[in-house]
Tab-separated table of C-alpha atoms in Angstrom:
chain	number	residue	atom	x	y	z
A	12	UNK	CA	0.163	0.098	0.244
A	13	UNK	CA	2.481	3.005	-1.478
A	14	UNK	CA	2.113	5.952	-0.476
A	15	UNK	CA	0.408	8.266	-3.348
A	16	UNK	CA	2.318	10.914	-4.685
A	17	UNK	CA	-0.085	14.169	-5.535
A	18	UNK	CA	-0.457	17.868	-5.923
A	19	UNK	CA	-1.824	18.476	-2.718
A	20	UNK	CA	0.449	16.421	-0.303
A	21	UNK	CA	2.926	19.066	0.562
A	22	UNK	CA	0.247	20.393	2.798
A	23	UNK	CA	0.688	19.997	6.393
A	24	UNK	CA	0.273	15.942	7.019
A	25	UNK	CA	2.937	14.436	9.226
A	26	UNK	CA	3.166	11.251	10.964
A	27	UNK	CA	1.958	12.599	14.109
A	28	UNK	CA	-1.040	10.354	15.302
A	29	UNK	CA	-0.423	7.920	17.980
A	30	UNK	CA	-0.760	3.828	18.564
A	31	UNK	CA	-3.165	2.658	20.288
A	32	UNK	CA	-1.258	1.433	23.663
A	33	UNK	CA	-2.377	3.326	26.131
A	34	UNK	CA	-5.279	5.202	24.504
A	35	UNK	CA	-7.462	7.119	27.067
A	36	UNK	CA	-10.902	5.524	26.798
A	37	UNK	CA	-12.163	5.324	22.938
A	38	UNK	CA	-14.865	7.693	21.435
A	39	UNK	CA	-17.628	5.873	19.673
A	40	UNK	CA	-19.887	7.263	17.266
A	41	UNK	CA	-23.328	6.338	15.528
A	42	UNK	CA	-22.888	5.874	11.837
A	43	UNK	CA	-25.110	8.623	9.814
A	44	UNK	CA	-27.214	6.031	7.426
A	45	UNK	CA	-29.804	6.570	5.213
A	46	UNK	CA	-33.197	5.909	5.731
A	47	UNK	CA	-32.382	4.164	8.665
A	48	UNK	CA	-31.326	6.457	11.525
A	49	UNK	CA	-33.430	9.619	11.781
A	50	UNK	CA	-34.019	11.614	14.728
A	51	UNK	CA	-35.949	9.260	16.483
A	52	UNK	CA	-33.786	6.298	16.591
A	53	UNK	CA	-30.672	8.626	17.585
A	54	UNK	CA	-33.051	9.753	20.727
A	55	UNK	CA	-33.533	6.110	21.821
A	56	UNK	CA	-29.539	4.308	20.774
A	57	UNK	CA	-28.607	7.513	22.260
A	58	UNK	CA	-30.367	7.105	25.847
A	59	UNK	CA	-28.594	3.739	26.541
A	60	UNK	CA	-24.929	5.380	26.542
A	61	UNK	CA	-21.700	4.865	25.454
A	62	UNK	CA	-22.080	7.126	22.789
A	63	UNK	CA	-20.098	10.319	21.882
A	64	UNK	CA	-21.568	11.723	19.073
A	65	UNK	CA	-24.871	11.432	15.787
A	66	UNK	CA	-24.592	12.748	12.122
A	67	UNK	CA	-27.551	13.091	10.332
A	68	UNK	CA	-28.498	11.878	7.534
A	69	UNK	CA	-27.322	12.989	4.334
A	70	UNK	CA	-28.462	16.000	3.182
A	71	UNK	CA	-28.290	16.527	-0.477
A	72	UNK	CA	-26.992	19.471	-2.245
A	73	UNK	CA	-26.984	20.748	-5.149
A	74	UNK	CA	-26.237	24.380	-6.532
A	75	UNK	CA	-28.735	26.649	-4.497
A	76	UNK	CA	-28.956	27.514	-0.429
A	77	UNK	CA	-31.684	25.569	0.868
A	78	UNK	CA	-34.305	26.813	3.691
A	79	UNK	CA	-34.163	26.950	6.383
A	80	UNK	CA	-36.530	23.840	7.106
A	81	UNK	CA	-35.454	21.370	5.917
A	82	UNK	CA	-32.312	21.304	7.560
A	83	UNK	CA	-34.547	21.419	10.713
A	84	UNK	CA	-36.803	18.236	9.111
A	85	UNK	CA	-33.077	16.661	8.729
A	86	UNK	CA	-31.213	17.799	11.767
A	87	UNK	CA	-34.553	18.816	14.788
A	88	UNK	CA	-32.135	18.879	17.192
A	89	UNK	CA	-31.124	21.460	16.350
A	90	UNK	CA	-33.606	23.589	18.611
A	91	UNK	CA	-31.906	21.916	21.458
A	92	UNK	CA	-28.219	23.107	20.684
A	93	UNK	CA	-27.906	20.275	18.045
A	94	UNK	CA	-27.830	17.670	20.423
A	95	UNK	CA	-30.190	14.318	21.492
A	96	UNK	CA	-32.291	14.358	24.815
A	97	UNK	CA	-29.730	12.681	26.362
A	98	UNK	CA	-27.012	15.704	25.948
A	99	UNK	CA	-25.283	13.591	22.790
A	100	UNK	CA	-24.111	16.280	20.293
A	101	UNK	CA	-25.100	15.657	16.940
A	102	UNK	CA	-23.588	17.084	13.475
A	103	UNK	CA	-25.293	18.433	9.745
A	104	UNK	CA	-23.813	16.139	6.763
A	105	UNK	CA	-24.045	17.247	3.566
A	106	UNK	CA	-23.837	15.454	0.323
A	107	UNK	CA	-22.967	17.349	-3.409
A	108	UNK	CA	-20.062	18.129	-5.441
A	109	UNK	CA	-20.591	21.705	-5.580
A	110	UNK	CA	-17.810	23.616	-3.767
A	111	UNK	CA	-19.812	27.128	-3.530
A	112	UNK	CA	-23.412	25.393	-2.704
A	113	UNK	CA	-21.636	23.143	-0.298
A	114	UNK	CA	-19.950	26.337	1.526
A	115	UNK	CA	-22.973	28.170	1.228
A	116	UNK	CA	-25.557	25.472	2.943
A	117	UNK	CA	-22.371	24.599	5.560
A	118	UNK	CA	-22.686	28.118	6.438
A	119	UNK	CA	-26.349	28.611	7.134
A	120	UNK	CA	-26.417	25.226	8.941
A	121	UNK	CA	-23.547	26.572	11.348
A	122	UNK	CA	-25.891	29.990	11.324
A	123	UNK	CA	-28.940	27.507	12.021
A	124	UNK	CA	-27.246	26.503	15.414
A	125	UNK	CA	-24.994	23.603	13.596
A	126	UNK	CA	-22.638	22.699	16.203
A	127	UNK	CA	-20.578	20.530	13.763
A	128	UNK	CA	-20.978	19.909	10.083
A	129	UNK	CA	-19.768	16.117	8.526
A	130	UNK	CA	-19.234	16.297	4.624
A	131	UNK	CA	-19.958	12.648	3.058
A	132	UNK	CA	-17.623	11.176	0.328
A	133	UNK	CA	-19.006	8.210	0.978
A	134	UNK	CA	-22.259	7.123	0.111
A	135	UNK	CA	-22.579	4.012	-2.545
A	136	UNK	CA	-26.283	4.057	-3.388
A	137	UNK	CA	-26.266	4.062	-7.309
A	138	UNK	CA	-28.826	6.763	-7.695
A	139	UNK	CA	-26.600	9.345	-5.626
A	140	UNK	CA	-23.306	8.112	-7.278
A	141	UNK	CA	-24.819	8.500	-10.586
A	142	UNK	CA	-25.704	12.340	-9.937
A	143	UNK	CA	-22.117	12.611	-8.884
A	144	UNK	CA	-22.458	12.423	-5.183
A	145	UNK	CA	-20.972	10.084	-2.141
A	146	UNK	CA	-18.413	7.678	-2.809
A	147	UNK	CA	-18.225	8.630	-6.895
A	148	UNK	CA	-15.780	11.835	-5.930
A	149	UNK	CA	-13.356	9.192	-3.721
A	150	UNK	CA	-12.208	9.131	-8.240
A	151	UNK	CA	-12.473	13.308	-8.008
A	152	UNK	CA	-9.144	13.631	-4.639
A	153	UNK	CA	-8.547	16.709	-6.082
A	154	UNK	CA	-12.470	17.953	-5.763
A	155	UNK	CA	-12.635	16.183	-2.731
A	156	UNK	CA	-9.732	18.838	-1.791
A	157	UNK	CA	-11.716	21.998	-3.432
A	158	UNK	CA	-14.986	21.095	-1.597
A	159	UNK	CA	-13.173	20.339	1.995
A	160	UNK	CA	-11.519	23.379	0.931
A	161	UNK	CA	-14.273	26.050	0.327
A	162	UNK	CA	-16.685	25.134	3.485
A	163	UNK	CA	-14.114	25.382	5.348
A	164	UNK	CA	-13.139	28.856	4.410
A	165	UNK	CA	-17.096	29.274	5.013
A	166	UNK	CA	-17.060	28.131	7.927
A	167	UNK	CA	-16.340	29.708	11.481
A	168	UNK	CA	-13.476	28.321	13.341
A	169	UNK	CA	-14.824	27.391	16.025
A	170	UNK	CA	-16.767	24.706	13.989
A	171	UNK	CA	-15.756	21.702	13.313
A	172	UNK	CA	-15.812	20.047	9.783
A	173	UNK	CA	-15.274	16.842	9.636
A	174	UNK	CA	-15.377	14.211	6.070
A	175	UNK	CA	-16.815	10.707	6.319
A	176	UNK	CA	-15.179	8.508	3.391
A	177	UNK	CA	-13.782	4.980	1.620
A	178	UNK	CA	-11.459	3.002	0.233
A	179	UNK	CA	-11.890	3.816	-2.744
A	180	UNK	CA	-14.485	4.234	-6.086
A	181	UNK	CA	-14.033	1.012	-8.072
A	182	UNK	CA	-10.832	-0.232	-5.863
A	183	UNK	CA	-9.029	0.152	-3.341
A	184	UNK	CA	-5.848	1.433	-4.654
A	185	UNK	CA	-6.602	5.696	-4.311
A	186	UNK	CA	-7.776	5.319	-0.404
A	187	UNK	CA	-4.731	7.451	0.603
A	188	UNK	CA	-5.841	10.210	-2.205
A	189	UNK	CA	-8.825	10.786	-0.838
A	190	UNK	CA	-7.676	10.766	2.782
A	191	UNK	CA	-5.108	13.011	2.152
A	192	UNK	CA	-6.739	15.767	0.059
A	193	UNK	CA	-9.476	16.041	2.754
A	194	UNK	CA	-7.326	16.635	5.415
A	195	UNK	CA	-5.174	19.063	3.257
A	196	UNK	CA	-8.874	20.958	2.289
A	197	UNK	CA	-9.290	21.470	6.156
A	198	UNK	CA	-11.046	18.558	7.906
A	199	UNK	CA	-10.469	18.490	12.104
A	200	UNK	CA	-12.013	14.738	11.601
A	201	UNK	CA	-11.968	11.648	8.827
A	202	UNK	CA	-14.170	8.940	9.083
A	203	UNK	CA	-13.688	5.780	6.734
A	204	UNK	CA	-15.472	3.399	5.868
A	205	UNK	CA	-12.649	0.293	5.207
A	206	UNK	CA	-14.193	-0.661	2.213
A	207	UNK	CA	-14.448	0.236	-1.404
A	208	UNK	CA	-18.219	1.298	-2.854
A	209	UNK	CA	-16.979	-1.703	-5.395
A	210	UNK	CA	-16.976	-2.853	-2.202
A	211	UNK	CA	-20.135	-2.189	-0.545
A	212	UNK	CA	-20.932	-3.771	3.060
A	213	UNK	CA	-19.535	-7.763	2.259
A	214	UNK	CA	-17.422	-8.758	4.675
A	215	UNK	CA	-14.119	-7.782	5.326
A	216	UNK	CA	-14.176	-4.548	6.456
A	217	UNK	CA	-9.890	-3.990	5.450
A	218	UNK	CA	-9.149	-1.758	8.672
A	219	UNK	CA	-5.625	-2.340	7.730
A	220	UNK	CA	-5.832	0.217	5.029
A	221	UNK	CA	-7.065	2.568	8.116
A	222	UNK	CA	-3.378	2.087	9.842
A	223	UNK	CA	-1.735	3.672	6.449
A	224	UNK	CA	-4.041	6.566	6.556
A	225	UNK	CA	-3.646	7.444	10.183
A	226	UNK	CA	-0.087	7.255	9.817
A	227	UNK	CA	0.164	9.886	7.318
A	228	UNK	CA	-2.059	12.159	8.823
A	229	UNK	CA	-2.098	14.439	11.648
A	230	UNK	CA	-6.005	15.082	12.347
A	231	UNK	CA	-7.680	12.080	14.340
A	232	UNK	CA	-8.936	9.198	12.050
A	233	UNK	CA	-12.234	7.238	13.377
A	234	UNK	CA	-12.600	3.869	11.846
A	235	UNK	CA	-15.494	1.950	10.730
A	236	UNK	CA	-17.172	-0.872	8.856
A	237	UNK	CA	-18.461	-4.261	10.037
A	238	UNK	CA	-17.847	-3.670	14.085
A	239	UNK	CA	-20.753	-6.055	15.120
A	240	UNK	CA	-19.589	-6.606	18.649
A	241	UNK	CA	-17.063	-6.146	21.762
A	242	UNK	CA	-14.811	-8.531	19.759
A	243	UNK	CA	-14.954	-7.211	16.591
A	244	UNK	CA	-14.091	-3.517	17.911
A	245	UNK	CA	-10.865	-4.860	19.259
A	246	UNK	CA	-9.576	-7.025	16.549
A	247	UNK	CA	-10.441	-2.980	14.231
A	248	UNK	CA	-8.170	-1.436	17.202
A	249	UNK	CA	-5.499	-3.639	16.538
A	250	UNK	CA	-5.393	-3.155	12.798
A	251	UNK	CA	-6.505	0.159	12.747
A	252	UNK	CA	-3.894	1.143	15.231
A	253	UNK	CA	-7.152	4.529	15.784
A	254	UNK	CA	-8.892	4.584	19.250
A	255	UNK	CA	-11.675	5.540	17.151
A	256	UNK	CA	-15.136	3.886	16.093
A	257	UNK	CA	-18.156	4.579	14.172
A	258	UNK	CA	-21.136	1.946	14.547
A	259	UNK	CA	-23.933	1.588	12.304
A	260	UNK	CA	-25.657	-1.964	11.438
A	261	UNK	CA	-23.765	-2.887	14.828
A	262	UNK	CA	-25.393	-0.694	16.328
A	263	UNK	CA	-29.111	-1.925	15.179
A	264	UNK	CA	-28.793	-5.286	15.869
A	265	UNK	CA	-27.494	-4.523	19.501
A	266	UNK	CA	-28.730	-1.300	20.389
A	267	UNK	CA	-26.222	-1.833	23.498
A	268	UNK	CA	-22.938	-2.136	21.755
A	269	UNK	CA	-20.767	0.998	22.321
A	270	UNK	CA	-22.014	1.351	26.180
A	271	UNK	CA	-20.524	-2.340	26.199
A	272	UNK	CA	-17.294	-1.024	24.428
A	273	UNK	CA	-16.370	1.654	27.178
A	274	UNK	CA	-17.445	-1.183	29.728
A	275	UNK	CA	-15.318	-3.241	28.232
A	276	UNK	CA	-12.447	-0.859	27.704
A	277	UNK	CA	-12.897	0.635	30.912
A	278	UNK	CA	-12.362	-3.302	32.643
A	279	UNK	CA	-16.127	-2.980	34.408
A	280	UNK	CA	-19.052	-5.064	34.133
A	281	UNK	CA	-21.082	-4.725	31.056
A	282	UNK	CA	-24.642	-6.738	31.747
A	283	UNK	CA	-25.834	-7.445	27.484
A	284	UNK	CA	-29.226	-5.651	26.752
A	285	UNK	CA	-31.518	-8.620	26.866
A	286	UNK	CA	-34.793	-9.496	23.756
A	287	UNK	CA	-37.534	-8.327	26.566
A	288	UNK	CA	-35.289	-4.572	27.012
A	289	UNK	CA	-34.198	-4.521	22.723
A	290	UNK	CA	-38.397	-5.386	22.595
A	291	UNK	CA	-39.383	-2.378	25.101
A	292	UNK	CA	-37.176	-0.068	22.536
A	293	UNK	CA	-38.568	-0.764	19.835
A	294	UNK	CA	-42.114	-0.034	20.935
A	295	UNK	CA	-41.130	2.719	22.190
A	296	UNK	CA	-39.799	3.502	18.424
A	297	UNK	CA	-42.938	1.876	17.462
A	298	UNK	CA	-44.569	4.517	19.792
A	299	UNK	CA	-43.640	7.268	18.413
A	300	UNK	CA	-42.929	7.031	15.097
A	301	UNK	CA	-45.975	5.485	13.936
A	302	UNK	CA	-47.882	8.889	13.654
A	303	UNK	CA	-44.182	10.393	11.682
A	304	UNK	CA	-45.281	8.779	8.406
A	305	UNK	CA	-48.322	7.895	6.946
A	306	UNK	CA	-50.665	5.053	7.397
A	307	UNK	CA	-50.067	2.924	4.140
A	308	UNK	CA	-46.333	2.667	5.799
A	309	UNK	CA	-47.113	1.722	9.419
A	310	UNK	CA	-45.021	-0.946	11.422
A	311	UNK	CA	-41.502	-0.569	8.687
A	312	UNK	CA	-39.710	1.192	10.465
A	313	UNK	CA	-39.779	-1.681	12.905
A	314	UNK	CA	-39.937	-4.099	10.898
A	315	UNK	CA	-36.241	-2.585	9.428
A	316	UNK	CA	-35.063	-2.727	12.769
A	317	UNK	CA	-36.162	-6.107	13.576
A	318	UNK	CA	-34.506	-7.477	10.742
A	319	UNK	CA	-31.181	-6.068	11.910
A	320	UNK	CA	-32.086	-7.313	15.044
A	321	UNK	CA	-33.116	-10.570	14.393
A	322	UNK	CA	-28.819	-10.838	14.008
A	323	UNK	CA	-28.549	-10.499	17.595
A	324	UNK	CA	-31.446	-12.310	19.033
A	325	UNK	CA	-33.485	-15.211	17.635
A	326	UNK	CA	-36.763	-14.141	18.591
A	327	UNK	CA	-36.839	-10.776	16.865
A	328	UNK	CA	-36.768	-13.595	13.756
A	329	UNK	CA	-40.119	-14.672	15.339
A	330	UNK	CA	-41.260	-11.157	15.488
A	331	UNK	CA	-40.326	-10.081	12.254
A	332	UNK	CA	-42.092	-12.986	10.660
A	333	UNK	CA	-45.968	-12.450	12.523
A	334	UNK	CA	-45.772	-8.673	11.785
A	335	UNK	CA	-44.259	-8.214	8.499
A	336	UNK	CA	-47.024	-8.304	5.844
A	337	UNK	CA	-49.557	-6.370	8.677
A	338	UNK	CA	-50.532	-2.739	8.217
A	339	UNK	CA	-52.875	-2.824	12.088
A	340	UNK	CA	-51.420	-1.253	14.696
A	341	UNK	CA	-53.626	-2.959	17.135
A	342	UNK	CA	-52.389	-6.167	15.532
A	343	UNK	CA	-48.940	-4.509	16.437
A	344	UNK	CA	-49.544	-3.456	19.469
A	345	UNK	CA	-51.081	-6.827	20.379
A	346	UNK	CA	-47.752	-8.789	19.645
A	347	UNK	CA	-45.627	-6.503	21.490
A	348	UNK	CA	-47.675	-7.173	24.525
A	349	UNK	CA	-47.189	-10.863	23.910
A	350	UNK	CA	-43.879	-10.127	23.480
A	351	UNK	CA	-43.604	-8.330	26.387
A	352	UNK	CA	-45.598	-10.995	27.988
A	353	UNK	CA	-47.198	-8.011	30.387
A	354	UNK	CA	-50.361	-5.928	29.203
A	355	UNK	CA	-49.908	-3.418	26.983
A	356	UNK	CA	-50.801	-0.262	28.947
A	357	UNK	CA	-48.064	-1.424	31.105
A	358	UNK	CA	-45.376	-1.447	28.568
A	359	UNK	CA	-46.420	2.018	28.162
A	360	UNK	CA	-44.569	2.971	31.422
A	361	UNK	CA	-42.169	0.508	31.179
A	362	UNK	CA	-39.052	1.516	32.253
A	363	UNK	CA	-36.261	-1.301	31.954
A	364	UNK	CA	-33.367	-0.213	29.317
A	365	UNK	CA	-29.860	-0.809	31.076
A	366	UNK	CA	-28.270	3.251	31.194
A	367	UNK	CA	-25.012	4.541	31.869
């Protein structure tokens, strides 16, 4: 994995990151999973503890200033100091390829109360890539540099700017170019999903590339990809040499994963979440989202989450099979009652979740 040789390598990209031995407690961040990790789910997951920060789903930017309502739709937490109800900071994520448009919208987000901005250069979705967004830009590191530079120059100095990348577009050969471009443009932090766009979400994640990246940069690097357990996090940390991790699907399968990682690192006991606790969390999610989306989609968010929870809890798979064809709220709530084995009204008052 040789170093790249590009026009912006002369910017301050020195080897100052340190190995993991003797590091401070790990930082754990919640990934911005598009179409999944909305503000409702951010609020529920962060209240469990262990999460140090979140990122919104991406806000698509083309060539114009976005209206205020768009920022508040994707990040209602702006009304509360850009934090979830449990006090966890939320970054506003932007996606696009127009440096000017991204810069002025980042500036507007900051004026509306965003405490940090994130730029998405990693989304692998075809619809996004076909519109010159997300991971497509990984094949144009000079444009990544121009975008980050333009945004950094528009943002107040006190507002941090981060970028999220993958290891490449068609392959992983240009992994270091994109990372260096973002850092040279002025990113304060870099999140690296340890796969290329072509890799999609297929295992494995190539964490060793992150080691090469963190060694080349002078800014913090966050590892992302294929961390489903504490053991995965340990292997990721060993191979990447970074002590910061971003969790996505792993947090949906095991909602207390961030807390488990923190407690393991602190050498304190952790009791894994039970299916009953996970089901209670899922019921809470259903109750706060059932009126937020059209009735024809009722239950879809719960079913989506169950598809991940079944990777950790066999009961979740059975529950999903039971409700997957239903759009009836009464039926779904009755099935929750059976799962929790207590009266429905009592479920609404239950609060048996593990706390930090």
